mmCIF file of C-alpha atoms in Angstrom:
data_model
loop_
_atom_site.group_PDB
_atom_site.id
_atom_site.type_symbol
_atom_site.label_atom_id
_atom_site.label_comp_id
_atom_site.label_asym_id
_atom_site.label_seq_id
_atom_site.Cartn_x
_atom_site.Cartn_y
_atom_site.Cartn_z
ATOM 1 C CA MET A 279 -7.310 1.665 -5.788
ATOM 2 C CA GLN A 280 -10.504 1.097 -3.794
ATOM 3 C CA ARG A 281 -13.496 2.972 -5.191
ATOM 4 C CA GLY A 282 -17.168 2.990 -4.369
ATOM 5 C CA PRO A 283 -19.695 4.097 -1.764
ATOM 6 C CA VAL A 284 -19.259 4.076 1.985
ATOM 7 C CA ALA A 285 -19.686 0.525 3.237
ATOM 8 C CA GLU A 286 -19.901 -1.083 6.663
ATOM 9 C CA ALA A 287 -18.660 -4.454 7.772
ATOM 10 C CA GLN A 288 -21.141 -7.268 7.360
ATOM 11 C CA ASN A 289 -21.736 -7.504 11.104
ATOM 12 C CA GLY A 290 -22.430 -3.765 11.319
ATOM 13 C CA GLU A 291 -19.233 -3.004 13.227
ATOM 14 C CA LEU A 292 -16.438 -1.108 11.548
ATOM 15 C CA LYS A 293 -12.870 -2.329 11.878
ATOM 16 C CA LYS A 294 -10.306 0.065 13.328
ATOM 17 C CA LEU A 295 -7.084 1.036 11.597
ATOM 18 C CA LEU A 296 -3.869 0.209 13.418
ATOM 19 C CA LEU A 297 -3.243 3.959 13.861
ATOM 20 C CA ASP A 298 -6.829 4.827 14.760
ATOM 21 C CA ALA A 299 -5.877 6.368 18.129
ATOM 22 C CA LEU A 300 -3.289 8.644 16.502
ATOM 23 C CA TRP A 301 -5.735 9.940 13.893
ATOM 24 C CA ARG A 302 -8.355 10.636 16.594
ATOM 25 C CA ALA A 303 -6.108 12.316 19.139
ATOM 26 C CA GLY A 304 -3.634 14.026 16.837
ATOM 27 C CA SER A 305 -0.276 15.189 18.191
ATOM 28 C CA SER A 306 1.613 18.351 19.023
ATOM 29 C CA ASN A 307 1.860 19.340 15.355
ATOM 30 C CA PHE A 308 -1.527 18.290 13.950
ATOM 31 C CA GLY A 309 -5.081 18.033 15.169
ATOM 32 C CA GLY A 310 -7.097 14.852 15.133
ATOM 33 C CA ALA A 311 -9.484 14.090 12.308
ATOM 34 C CA LYS A 312 -12.673 16.164 12.360
ATOM 35 C CA LYS A 313 -14.687 13.549 10.568
ATOM 36 C CA PHE A 314 -14.670 9.739 10.388
ATOM 37 C CA GLY A 315 -16.772 7.441 8.243
ATOM 38 C CA GLY A 316 -17.167 3.833 7.217
ATOM 39 C CA PHE A 317 -15.464 2.645 4.060
ATOM 40 C CA ALA A 318 -15.003 -0.973 2.936
ATOM 41 C CA GLY A 319 -15.765 -2.113 6.476
ATOM 42 C CA TYR A 320 -13.221 0.202 8.141
ATOM 43 C CA ASP A 321 -13.646 3.333 10.254
ATOM 44 C CA MET A 322 -11.585 5.805 8.238
ATOM 45 C CA PRO A 323 -10.513 9.428 8.853
ATOM 46 C CA LEU A 324 -12.318 11.419 6.162
ATOM 47 C CA GLU A 325 -11.162 14.965 6.923
ATOM 48 C CA PHE A 326 -8.592 16.693 9.118
ATOM 49 C CA GLU A 327 -8.532 20.369 8.061
ATOM 50 C CA GLY A 328 -11.108 20.094 5.294
ATOM 51 C CA LEU A 329 -11.248 18.475 1.884
ATOM 52 C CA ILE A 330 -10.144 21.467 -0.215
ATOM 53 C CA ALA A 331 -7.268 22.408 2.101
ATOM 54 C CA GLU A 332 -6.022 18.818 2.206
ATOM 55 C CA HIS A 333 -6.390 18.423 -1.564
ATOM 56 C CA ASN A 334 -4.352 21.582 -2.207
ATOM 57 C CA TRP A 335 -1.706 20.687 0.393
ATOM 58 C CA THR A 336 -1.067 17.350 -1.328
ATOM 59 C CA ARG A 337 -0.824 19.067 -4.706
ATOM 60 C CA THR A 338 1.805 21.520 -3.437
ATOM 61 C CA HIS A 339 3.591 19.726 -0.566
ATOM 62 C CA ALA A 340 3.126 16.167 0.782
ATOM 63 C CA GLY A 341 0.091 14.435 2.246
ATOM 64 C CA LEU A 342 0.154 11.311 4.420
ATOM 65 C CA PHE A 343 -2.729 8.881 3.864
ATOM 66 C CA ASP A 344 -3.446 5.820 5.985
ATOM 67 C CA VAL A 345 -4.353 3.071 3.521
ATOM 68 C CA SER A 346 -3.960 0.200 5.978
ATOM 69 C CA HIS A 347 -7.430 -1.027 5.006
ATOM 70 C CA MET A 348 -5.853 -2.373 1.803
ATOM 71 C CA GLY A 349 -4.691 -5.971 1.422
ATOM 72 C CA PRO A 350 -0.925 -6.504 1.123
ATOM 73 C CA CYS A 351 0.344 -10.078 0.971
ATOM 74 C CA LEU A 352 3.238 -12.242 -0.192
ATOM 75 C CA LEU A 353 2.838 -15.206 -2.515
ATOM 76 C CA GLU A 354 5.807 -17.472 -1.895
ATOM 77 C CA ILE A 355 7.168 -20.702 -3.275
ATOM 78 C CA SER A 356 9.965 -22.827 -1.781
ATOM 79 C CA ASP A 357 10.771 -26.017 -3.608
ATOM 80 C CA GLY A 358 14.458 -25.743 -4.408
ATOM 81 C CA LEU A 359 13.974 -24.259 -7.882
ATOM 82 C CA GLY A 360 16.400 -21.413 -7.344
ATOM 83 C CA GLU A 361 15.606 -17.724 -7.773
ATOM 84 C CA GLN A 362 14.759 -17.688 -11.492
ATOM 85 C CA GLY A 363 12.971 -21.019 -11.475
ATOM 86 C CA ALA A 364 10.862 -19.995 -8.487
ATOM 87 C CA HIS A 365 10.010 -16.660 -10.124
ATOM 88 C CA GLU A 366 8.887 -18.332 -13.330
ATOM 89 C CA ARG A 367 6.739 -20.798 -11.376
ATOM 90 C CA ILE A 368 5.133 -18.155 -9.148
ATOM 91 C CA ALA A 369 4.561 -15.872 -12.161
ATOM 92 C CA ALA A 370 2.841 -18.700 -14.023
ATOM 93 C CA ILE A 371 0.570 -19.326 -11.034
ATOM 94 C CA MET A 372 -0.553 -15.680 -10.862
ATOM 95 C CA GLU A 373 -0.819 -15.331 -14.643
ATOM 96 C CA ARG A 374 -3.749 -17.750 -14.459
ATOM 97 C CA LEU A 375 -5.628 -14.946 -12.669
ATOM 98 C CA VAL A 376 -4.341 -11.644 -14.078
ATOM 99 C CA SER A 377 -3.872 -10.017 -17.480
ATOM 100 C CA ALA A 378 -0.217 -9.018 -17.007
ATOM 101 C CA ASP A 379 2.961 -10.724 -18.184
ATOM 102 C CA LEU A 380 4.604 -11.310 -14.814
ATOM 103 C CA LYS A 381 7.463 -13.495 -16.010
ATOM 104 C CA ARG A 382 9.197 -10.430 -17.437
ATOM 105 C CA LEU A 383 9.162 -8.534 -14.144
ATOM 106 C CA GLU A 384 12.641 -7.490 -13.127
ATOM 107 C CA ALA A 385 13.650 -7.584 -9.460
ATOM 108 C CA GLY A 386 12.041 -4.574 -7.780
ATOM 109 C CA GLN A 387 9.642 -3.841 -10.640
ATOM 110 C CA ALA A 388 5.945 -3.272 -9.891
ATOM 111 C CA ARG A 389 2.983 -3.619 -12.212
ATOM 112 C CA LEU A 390 -0.649 -2.539 -11.978
ATOM 113 C CA THR A 391 -2.982 -5.177 -13.381
ATOM 114 C CA VAL A 392 -6.466 -6.659 -12.952
ATOM 115 C CA LEU A 393 -7.720 -9.802 -11.269
ATOM 116 C CA LEU A 394 -10.035 -11.778 -13.560
ATOM 117 C CA ASN A 395 -12.788 -14.349 -13.149
ATOM 118 C CA GLN A 396 -13.071 -17.488 -15.283
ATOM 119 C CA ASP A 397 -14.927 -15.553 -17.991
ATOM 120 C CA GLY A 398 -12.302 -12.823 -18.206
ATOM 121 C CA GLY A 399 -14.389 -10.313 -16.252
ATOM 122 C CA VAL A 400 -12.593 -7.889 -13.930
ATOM 123 C CA LEU A 401 -12.916 -8.618 -10.207
ATOM 124 C CA ASP A 402 -10.396 -6.096 -8.884
ATOM 125 C CA ASP A 403 -7.335 -4.052 -9.761
ATOM 126 C CA LEU A 404 -4.134 -4.855 -7.877
ATOM 127 C CA MET A 405 -0.436 -4.105 -7.701
ATOM 128 C CA ILE A 406 2.085 -6.915 -8.101
ATOM 129 C CA THR A 407 5.814 -6.541 -7.450
ATOM 130 C CA ARG A 408 8.730 -8.888 -7.822
ATOM 131 C CA PRO A 409 10.703 -8.198 -4.626
ATOM 132 C CA ALA A 410 14.126 -6.621 -5.048
ATOM 133 C CA ARG A 411 15.691 -8.458 -2.115
ATOM 134 C CA GLU A 412 17.779 -11.357 -3.418
ATOM 135 C CA THR A 413 16.347 -13.909 -0.993
ATOM 136 C CA ALA A 414 12.748 -12.944 -1.903
ATOM 137 C CA ARG A 415 12.911 -12.570 -5.697
ATOM 138 C CA GLY A 416 11.221 -15.914 -6.246
ATOM 139 C CA GLY A 417 7.994 -14.604 -4.689
ATOM 140 C CA LEU A 418 5.519 -11.831 -5.420
ATOM 141 C CA TYR A 419 4.375 -8.915 -3.260
ATOM 142 C CA ILE A 420 0.698 -8.200 -3.988
ATOM 143 C CA VAL A 421 -1.649 -5.435 -2.794
ATOM 144 C CA VAL A 422 -5.385 -5.874 -3.358
ATOM 145 C CA ASN A 423 -8.294 -3.565 -2.556
ATOM 146 C CA ALA A 424 -9.924 -3.327 0.844
ATOM 147 C CA GLY A 425 -13.494 -3.953 -0.250
ATOM 148 C CA THR A 426 -12.632 -7.170 -2.071
ATOM 149 C CA LYS A 427 -9.578 -8.394 -0.180
ATOM 150 C CA GLU A 428 -11.204 -11.395 1.497
ATOM 151 C CA GLN A 429 -12.492 -12.786 -1.805
ATOM 152 C CA ASP A 430 -9.243 -11.816 -3.562
ATOM 153 C CA PHE A 431 -7.095 -13.572 -0.970
ATOM 154 C CA ALA A 432 -9.322 -16.644 -1.123
ATOM 155 C CA LEU A 433 -9.162 -16.750 -4.929
ATOM 156 C CA ILE A 434 -5.374 -16.341 -5.028
ATOM 157 C CA ALA A 435 -4.851 -18.989 -2.345
ATOM 158 C CA ALA A 436 -7.215 -21.446 -4.039
ATOM 159 C CA ASN A 437 -5.513 -20.877 -7.381
ATOM 160 C CA ALA A 438 -2.083 -21.466 -5.821
ATOM 161 C CA GLY A 439 -3.211 -24.647 -4.078
ATOM 162 C CA SER A 440 -0.197 -26.565 -2.817
ATOM 163 C CA GLU A 441 2.141 -24.891 -5.327
ATOM 164 C CA ALA A 442 2.588 -21.681 -3.303
ATOM 165 C CA ARG A 443 1.684 -20.087 0.008
ATOM 166 C CA LEU A 444 -0.158 -16.806 0.486
ATOM 167 C CA ARG A 445 1.044 -14.900 3.547
ATOM 168 C CA ARG A 446 -1.180 -12.015 4.595
ATOM 169 C CA LEU A 447 0.468 -8.778 5.718
ATOM 170 C CA ASP A 448 -2.675 -6.752 6.422
ATOM 171 C CA ASP A 449 -1.919 -6.645 10.138
ATOM 172 C CA ARG A 450 0.691 -4.000 9.291
ATOM 173 C CA ALA A 451 0.322 -0.285 8.581
ATOM 174 C CA LEU A 452 0.311 0.804 4.939
ATOM 175 C CA LEU A 453 0.962 4.523 4.557
ATOM 176 C CA ALA A 454 0.891 6.545 1.338
ATOM 177 C CA LEU A 455 2.987 9.711 1.186
ATOM 178 C CA GLN A 456 1.953 11.699 -1.865
ATOM 179 C CA GLY A 457 2.895 15.049 -3.338
ATOM 180 C CA PRO A 458 5.767 16.922 -5.013
ATOM 181 C CA GLU A 459 7.688 17.188 -1.723
ATOM 182 C CA ALA A 460 7.166 13.566 -0.663
ATOM 183 C CA VAL A 461 10.658 12.524 -1.720
ATOM 184 C CA THR A 462 12.232 15.434 0.189
ATOM 185 C CA ALA A 463 10.467 14.475 3.410
ATOM 186 C CA LEU A 464 10.925 10.712 3.160
ATOM 187 C CA SER A 465 14.579 10.810 2.098
ATOM 188 C CA ARG A 466 15.482 12.534 5.376
ATOM 189 C CA ILE A 467 14.153 9.514 7.255
ATOM 190 C CA VAL A 468 15.032 6.760 4.781
ATOM 191 C CA PRO A 469 18.089 7.773 2.733
ATOM 192 C CA GLY A 470 18.098 6.077 -0.649
ATOM 193 C CA VAL A 471 14.429 6.442 -1.576
ATOM 194 C CA GLU A 472 15.343 9.392 -3.800
ATOM 195 C CA ALA A 473 17.138 6.980 -6.143
ATOM 196 C CA MET A 474 14.032 4.854 -6.683
ATOM 197 C CA SER A 475 12.195 5.168 -9.989
ATOM 198 C CA PHE A 476 8.424 5.171 -10.402
ATOM 199 C CA MET A 477 6.703 1.763 -10.125
ATOM 200 C CA THR A 478 9.548 0.095 -8.282
ATOM 201 C CA GLY A 479 9.712 -1.271 -4.762
ATOM 202 C CA THR A 480 12.328 -2.477 -2.331
ATOM 203 C CA ARG A 481 12.902 -3.234 1.329
ATOM 204 C CA PHE A 482 14.917 -0.911 3.551
ATOM 205 C CA ASP A 483 16.349 -2.240 6.808
ATOM 206 C CA HIS A 484 16.081 0.891 8.926
ATOM 207 C CA PRO A 485 18.041 1.172 12.200
ATOM 208 C CA GLU A 486 15.015 2.590 14.031
ATOM 209 C CA PHE A 487 11.978 1.248 12.165
ATOM 210 C CA ALA A 488 13.247 -2.222 11.117
ATOM 211 C CA ALA A 489 11.980 -3.556 7.782
ATOM 212 C CA LEU A 490 10.205 -0.978 5.600
ATOM 213 C CA THR A 491 8.786 -2.133 2.269
ATOM 214 C CA ILE A 492 8.666 1.003 0.111
ATOM 215 C CA HIS A 493 7.213 1.492 -3.364
ATOM 216 C CA ARG A 494 7.464 4.654 -5.407
ATOM 217 C CA SER A 495 3.883 4.696 -6.578
ATOM 218 C CA GLY A 496 0.466 6.112 -5.764
ATOM 219 C CA TYR A 497 -2.899 7.180 -7.081
ATOM 220 C CA THR A 498 -3.009 10.970 -6.799
ATOM 221 C CA GLY A 499 -1.156 11.883 -9.988
ATOM 222 C CA GLU A 500 1.738 13.199 -7.894
ATOM 223 C CA ASP A 501 5.081 11.697 -7.030
ATOM 224 C CA GLY A 502 4.877 9.571 -3.937
ATOM 225 C CA PHE A 503 5.511 6.410 -1.979
ATOM 226 C CA GLU A 504 3.593 3.597 -0.332
ATOM 227 C CA ILE A 505 5.253 2.268 2.813
ATOM 228 C CA LEU A 506 4.491 -0.989 4.632
ATOM 229 C CA VAL A 507 5.483 -0.774 8.307
ATOM 230 C CA THR A 508 5.489 -3.454 11.007
ATOM 231 C CA PRO A 509 2.831 -2.982 13.742
ATOM 232 C CA GLU A 510 5.305 -2.230 16.517
ATOM 233 C CA ASN A 511 6.941 0.577 14.505
ATOM 234 C CA ALA A 512 3.894 2.048 12.771
ATOM 235 C CA GLN A 513 3.017 4.891 15.141
ATOM 236 C CA ALA A 514 6.579 6.056 15.684
ATOM 237 C CA PHE A 515 7.227 6.043 11.945
ATOM 238 C CA ALA A 516 4.013 7.957 11.188
ATOM 239 C CA GLU A 517 4.835 10.553 13.838
ATOM 240 C CA VAL A 518 8.332 11.086 12.442
ATOM 241 C CA LEU A 519 6.857 11.583 8.970
ATOM 242 C CA LEU A 520 4.300 14.045 10.314
ATOM 243 C CA ASN A 521 7.057 16.008 12.044
ATOM 244 C CA GLN A 522 8.456 16.910 8.615
ATOM 245 C CA THR A 523 7.429 20.436 7.643
ATOM 246 C CA GLU A 524 6.253 19.269 4.202
ATOM 247 C CA VAL A 525 3.840 16.644 5.571
ATOM 248 C CA LYS A 526 0.263 16.811 6.846
ATOM 249 C CA PRO A 527 -2.281 14.018 7.428
ATOM 250 C CA ILE A 528 -4.882 13.707 4.683
ATOM 251 C CA GLY A 529 -8.268 12.015 4.905
ATOM 252 C CA LEU A 530 -10.121 9.713 2.568
ATOM 253 C CA GLY A 531 -12.181 12.582 1.161
ATOM 254 C CA ALA A 532 -9.201 14.338 -0.419
ATOM 255 C CA ARG A 533 -7.784 11.009 -1.533
ATOM 256 C CA ASP A 534 -10.890 10.533 -3.656
ATOM 257 C CA SER A 535 -10.905 14.102 -5.010
ATOM 258 C CA LEU A 536 -7.206 13.916 -5.917
ATOM 259 C CA ARG A 537 -7.774 10.698 -7.821
ATOM 260 C CA LEU A 538 -10.819 12.025 -9.629
ATOM 261 C CA GLU A 539 -8.936 15.152 -10.664
#
């Protein structure tokens, strides 16, 4: 989702990804990133084996991207309306800011839309999902771009006012597994993801990695998944993914080239 030139944080210091140490050191089955660079205020791995090799690997197998610089959040409402009433209220709140019809979202359905200013100009593109879990269907799971997430969060929270609460989840790891063999690799670790359809999301309660919020989506043109992992489970989960023969780590450089292609 995030596009644009390399950018540093306003104070000149780049923020570190939750898995920064893993990407620098590597492990027994992959080497650390050869090149890092600033993007949207974060110090990001740009290349591991090289842009062309990583691009081609993702096109033929499965590439793992760290997109934890993005801005996932939950917009929640709790006023005794019940599931459908809460969904209609929360959808109406967000529809004041986006161009999509959110009231028609089914449980587990995701939609790509744009965040608008008062004049109808586009501020950002973002993904909005109505959670599949029964106890959460009255809220919305939202992922905004890294470079605009502070202003996006502020706008959404101000628009919601006292009607709803925005809960940030950007302390977690957000990993994108992309490529034709992504489903093969991920289904070994999280059985059931193979049954998901494109542009849907759900939560899996994993015996080893706790709550995993998984969407079948992505921005490479390939099949793939985006996975939100709690901080305490992020490294172990990433290492298990990278132990799959189909999976290699991919830097921001190939992410851009894949999207452009």
